Amino acid sequence: MPVSITTDYHVDPDTPRVDQCRRMAHAGFRYLHWCWDWSENVVYGEEGIEKARAEIAAGGLELIDTHGSEDGSARVWDSDAEVRARGLRLHEDRIRFTAALGGDTVVLHPPSTEQLQEGLPRLLDAIRSLEPLCQRTGVRLAIENMANSEINRRVLSAAFEAFEPKLVGFTFDCGHANIAGDTDWLIANCLDRLMALHLHDNDGQGDLHQIP
């Protein structure tokens, strides 16, 4: 599995992304996980794809995977139908973005604790809606474990039961697992679905995203 660096390793809005890509390459990385705009309702479209292509190429880098967006105004599992529709459009865009730039995986966050009961069926419905596009582009969806063991067990179990491994897999975030205390369960039940790794460290309490 290639080792990549996440693009938001250091939030620096004053430095153009093209220069940040050059910094990543200078540090010795060849691959990247596109995590810019992960919490924003930003639809790239063709123009955004070509801009990102130029930024990545400037550093001689390659895209491995992309983080799906988790903006409050565009979430596929939200209770509001318009918010869900925007979330679906956003993830369709992320899938096309990933495929166009040579990646093969889009990372998804599960519903929040407050919306888990009703949000989980909506998440599964969204994945069904995205499945034809995933099949055409060859991009997979990898659900990330959160810092909450109940969410992880319910969402990952339901998703793996509903969908084939070639469509839905698992992003193992070791920092989240350290807080949730469910690393053993994740390894025992999700390892065969592993598609991506998020490696970082913390004190077992806060999601600090420290160097491992």
Short mmCIF file of C-alpha atoms in Angstrom, two decimals:
data_model
loop_
_atom_site.label_atom_id
_atom_site.label_comp_id
_atom_site.label_asym_id
_atom_site.label_seq_id
_atom_site.Cartn_x
_atom_site.Cartn_y
_atom_site.Cartn_z
CA MET A 1 0.00 0.00 0.00
CA PRO A 2 1.59 3.34 -1.05
CA VAL A 3 2.36 5.81 1.74
CA SER A 4 0.73 9.19 1.17
CA ILE A 5 0.42 12.47 3.04
CA THR A 6 -2.88 14.20 3.63
CA THR A 7 -3.11 17.57 1.93
CA ASP A 8 -4.34 19.27 5.10
CA TYR A 9 -1.27 18.24 7.10
CA HIS A 10 -0.87 21.95 7.83
CA VAL A 11 -3.68 24.44 7.33
CA ASP A 12 -2.04 27.35 5.54
CA PRO A 13 -4.58 29.43 3.62
CA ASP A 14 -1.95 31.99 2.62
CA THR A 15 0.18 29.48 0.70
CA PRO A 16 -1.15 28.41 -2.72
CA ARG A 17 -1.94 24.72 -2.97
CA VAL A 18 0.53 24.31 -5.81
CA ASP A 19 3.32 25.43 -3.48
CA GLN A 20 2.07 23.13 -0.74
CA CYS A 21 2.25 20.23 -3.20
CA ARG A 22 5.85 21.13 -3.92
CA ARG A 23 6.54 21.12 -0.16
CA MET A 24 5.07 17.64 0.17
CA ALA A 25 7.28 16.40 -2.64
CA HIS A 26 10.33 18.10 -1.13
CA ALA A 27 9.62 16.26 2.13
CA GLY A 28 9.91 12.98 0.25
CA PHE A 29 6.30 12.10 -0.46
CA ARG A 30 5.15 10.86 -3.85
CA TYR A 31 1.48 10.23 -3.11
CA LEU A 32 -1.26 12.30 -1.51
CA HIS A 33 -4.67 11.91 0.09
CA TRP A 34 -6.80 14.85 -1.11
CA CYS A 35 -8.37 16.24 2.05
CA TRP A 36 -8.69 19.88 1.06
CA ASP A 37 -12.28 21.14 1.30
CA TRP A 38 -13.35 18.03 3.25
CA SER A 39 -15.58 20.15 5.50
CA GLU A 40 -16.82 22.48 2.75
CA ASN A 41 -19.61 22.34 0.18
CA VAL A 42 -17.24 22.73 -2.76
CA VAL A 43 -18.15 21.15 -6.09
CA TYR A 44 -15.06 20.97 -8.31
CA GLY A 45 -16.52 20.13 -11.71
CA GLU A 46 -14.27 19.99 -14.77
CA GLU A 47 -12.59 23.31 -13.99
CA GLY A 48 -11.72 22.25 -10.45
CA ILE A 49 -10.44 18.88 -11.63
CA GLU A 50 -8.05 20.49 -14.10
CA LYS A 51 -6.85 22.99 -11.49
CA ALA A 52 -6.15 20.16 -9.03
CA ARG A 53 -4.41 18.17 -11.76
CA ALA A 54 -2.00 21.05 -12.34
CA GLU A 55 -1.38 21.52 -8.60
CA ILE A 56 -0.61 17.85 -8.07
CA ALA A 57 1.58 17.65 -11.17
CA ALA A 58 3.63 20.65 -10.03
CA GLY A 59 4.94 18.54 -7.17
CA GLY A 60 5.32 15.41 -9.24
CA LEU A 61 2.74 13.79 -6.97
CA GLU A 62 0.02 11.20 -7.56
CA LEU A 63 -3.47 11.09 -6.04
CA ILE A 64 -4.29 7.92 -4.09
CA ASP A 65 -7.69 8.75 -2.64
CA THR A 66 -10.02 11.59 -1.70
CA HIS A 67 -11.87 12.50 1.48
CA GLY A 68 -15.59 12.94 0.95
CA SER A 69 -17.03 16.23 2.13
CA GLU A 70 -18.79 16.58 5.47
CA ASP A 71 -20.23 20.08 5.25
CA GLY A 72 -23.30 20.74 7.40
CA SER A 73 -25.22 22.04 4.40
CA ALA A 74 -24.54 18.94 2.26
CA ARG A 75 -24.69 15.55 4.00
CA VAL A 76 -26.09 12.37 2.46
CA TRP A 77 -27.47 11.12 5.79
CA ASP A 78 -29.10 14.36 7.00
CA SER A 79 -32.77 14.58 8.00
CA ASP A 80 -33.37 17.46 5.55
CA ALA A 81 -34.06 16.32 1.97
CA GLU A 82 -32.37 19.33 0.38
CA VAL A 83 -29.24 18.82 2.49
CA ARG A 84 -29.19 15.15 1.42
CA ALA A 85 -29.55 16.11 -2.24
CA ARG A 86 -26.63 18.53 -2.00
CA GLY A 87 -24.62 15.86 -0.20
CA LEU A 88 -25.28 13.36 -2.96
CA ARG A 89 -24.25 15.88 -5.62
CA LEU A 90 -21.10 16.64 -3.64
CA HIS A 91 -20.09 12.98 -3.41
CA GLU A 92 -20.85 12.37 -7.07
CA ASP A 93 -18.43 15.20 -7.77
CA ARG A 94 -15.80 13.69 -5.44
CA ILE A 95 -16.09 10.32 -7.18
CA ARG A 96 -15.59 11.91 -10.62
CA PHE A 97 -12.73 14.02 -9.23
CA THR A 98 -11.00 10.95 -7.82
CA ALA A 99 -11.39 8.91 -10.99
CA ALA A 100 -10.16 11.73 -13.23
CA LEU A 101 -7.02 12.20 -11.15
CA GLY A 102 -6.12 8.53 -10.94
CA GLY A 103 -7.37 7.65 -7.45
CA ASP A 104 -9.58 4.71 -6.58
CA THR A 105 -11.21 5.47 -3.22
CA VAL A 106 -13.45 8.11 -1.64
CA VAL A 107 -13.56 8.14 2.16
CA LEU A 108 -16.98 8.54 3.81
CA HIS A 109 -17.86 9.65 7.32
CA PRO A 110 -20.83 7.90 8.99
CA PRO A 111 -23.76 9.75 10.58
CA SER A 112 -23.30 11.58 13.85
CA THR A 113 -24.45 10.10 17.14
CA GLU A 114 -27.53 12.33 17.16
CA GLN A 115 -28.67 11.18 13.71
CA LEU A 116 -27.42 7.60 13.76
CA GLN A 117 -30.81 5.90 14.11
CA GLU A 118 -32.38 7.58 11.10
CA GLY A 119 -29.16 8.58 9.39
CA LEU A 120 -27.82 5.06 8.86
CA PRO A 121 -30.62 4.00 6.46
CA ARG A 122 -30.14 7.27 4.59
CA LEU A 123 -26.42 6.60 4.27
CA LEU A 124 -27.12 3.16 2.83
CA ASP A 125 -29.65 4.67 0.40
CA ALA A 126 -27.04 7.21 -0.70
CA ILE A 127 -24.50 4.47 -1.35
CA ARG A 128 -27.07 2.65 -3.50
CA SER A 129 -27.57 5.86 -5.48
CA LEU A 130 -23.81 6.27 -5.92
CA GLU A 131 -23.21 2.64 -6.89
CA PRO A 132 -23.77 3.04 -10.67
CA LEU A 133 -21.28 5.92 -10.81
CA CYS A 134 -18.78 3.93 -8.76
CA GLN A 135 -19.13 1.01 -11.16
CA ARG A 136 -18.54 3.24 -14.19
CA THR A 137 -15.51 4.98 -12.71
CA GLY A 138 -13.97 2.13 -10.69
CA VAL A 139 -13.96 4.27 -7.54
CA ARG A 140 -14.76 2.56 -4.23
CA LEU A 141 -16.31 3.97 -1.04
CA ALA A 142 -14.42 3.45 2.24
CA ILE A 143 -16.31 4.19 5.47
CA GLU A 144 -14.08 5.65 8.16
CA ASN A 145 -14.27 4.56 11.79
CA MET A 146 -15.05 7.38 14.20
CA ALA A 147 -14.07 7.99 17.83
CA ASN A 148 -17.27 6.23 18.92
CA SER A 149 -17.48 2.45 19.06
CA GLU A 150 -21.28 2.32 18.80
CA ILE A 151 -21.25 4.24 15.54
CA ASN A 152 -18.46 2.07 14.17
CA ARG A 153 -20.11 -1.25 14.98
CA ARG A 154 -23.57 -0.31 13.73
CA VAL A 155 -22.54 1.50 10.55
CA LEU A 156 -19.74 -0.79 9.40
CA SER A 157 -21.71 -3.97 10.14
CA ALA A 158 -24.76 -2.70 8.24
CA ALA A 159 -22.75 -1.43 5.27
CA PHE A 160 -20.72 -4.62 4.91
CA GLU A 161 -23.89 -6.70 5.03
CA ALA A 162 -25.60 -4.55 2.40
CA PHE A 163 -22.78 -4.11 -0.13
CA GLU A 164 -20.07 -6.13 -1.83
CA PRO A 165 -16.39 -5.52 -0.95
CA LYS A 166 -15.68 -4.17 -4.44
CA LEU A 167 -18.00 -1.23 -3.68
CA VAL A 168 -17.82 -0.56 0.07
CA GLY A 169 -14.80 -0.99 2.30
CA PHE A 170 -13.12 0.41 5.36
CA THR A 171 -10.84 3.32 6.21
CA PHE A 172 -8.96 2.50 9.40
CA ASP A 173 -8.28 5.67 11.37
CA CYS A 174 -5.98 4.55 14.19
CA GLY A 175 -6.36 7.84 16.08
CA HIS A 176 -10.14 7.49 16.20
CA ALA A 177 -9.77 3.85 17.25
CA ASN A 178 -7.44 4.89 20.06
CA ILE A 179 -10.15 7.16 21.47
CA ALA A 180 -13.02 4.71 20.91
CA GLY A 181 -11.02 1.79 22.32
CA ASP A 182 -12.29 -0.59 19.64
CA THR A 183 -9.13 -1.40 17.67
CA ASP A 184 -9.48 -5.14 18.38
CA TRP A 185 -13.07 -5.20 17.11
CA LEU A 186 -12.16 -3.28 13.98
CA ILE A 187 -9.28 -5.62 13.18
CA ALA A 188 -11.39 -8.70 13.81
CA ASN A 189 -14.41 -7.54 11.80
CA CYS A 190 -13.20 -5.05 9.19
CA LEU A 191 -9.64 -5.94 8.19
CA ASP A 192 -10.73 -7.87 5.10
CA ARG A 193 -12.46 -4.70 3.86
CA LEU A 194 -9.46 -2.40 4.39
CA MET A 195 -9.06 0.18 1.61
CA ALA A 196 -7.26 3.10 3.27
CA LEU A 197 -5.30 3.98 6.42
CA HIS A 198 -5.31 7.24 8.35
CA LEU A 199 -2.28 7.11 10.63
CA HIS A 200 -1.91 9.65 13.43
CA ASP A 201 -1.64 9.76 17.20
CA ASN A 202 -3.37 11.26 20.25
CA ASP A 203 -3.66 10.99 24.03
CA GLY A 204 -6.71 8.72 23.94
CA GLN A 205 -9.00 11.66 24.70
CA GLY A 206 -8.85 14.27 21.95
CA ASP A 207 -8.57 13.88 18.16
CA LEU A 208 -5.19 15.64 18.08
CA HIS A 209 -3.84 14.32 14.76
CA GLN A 210 -0.28 14.17 16.05
CA ILE A 211 2.61 12.48 14.28
CA PRO A 212 2.51 8.73 15.08
#
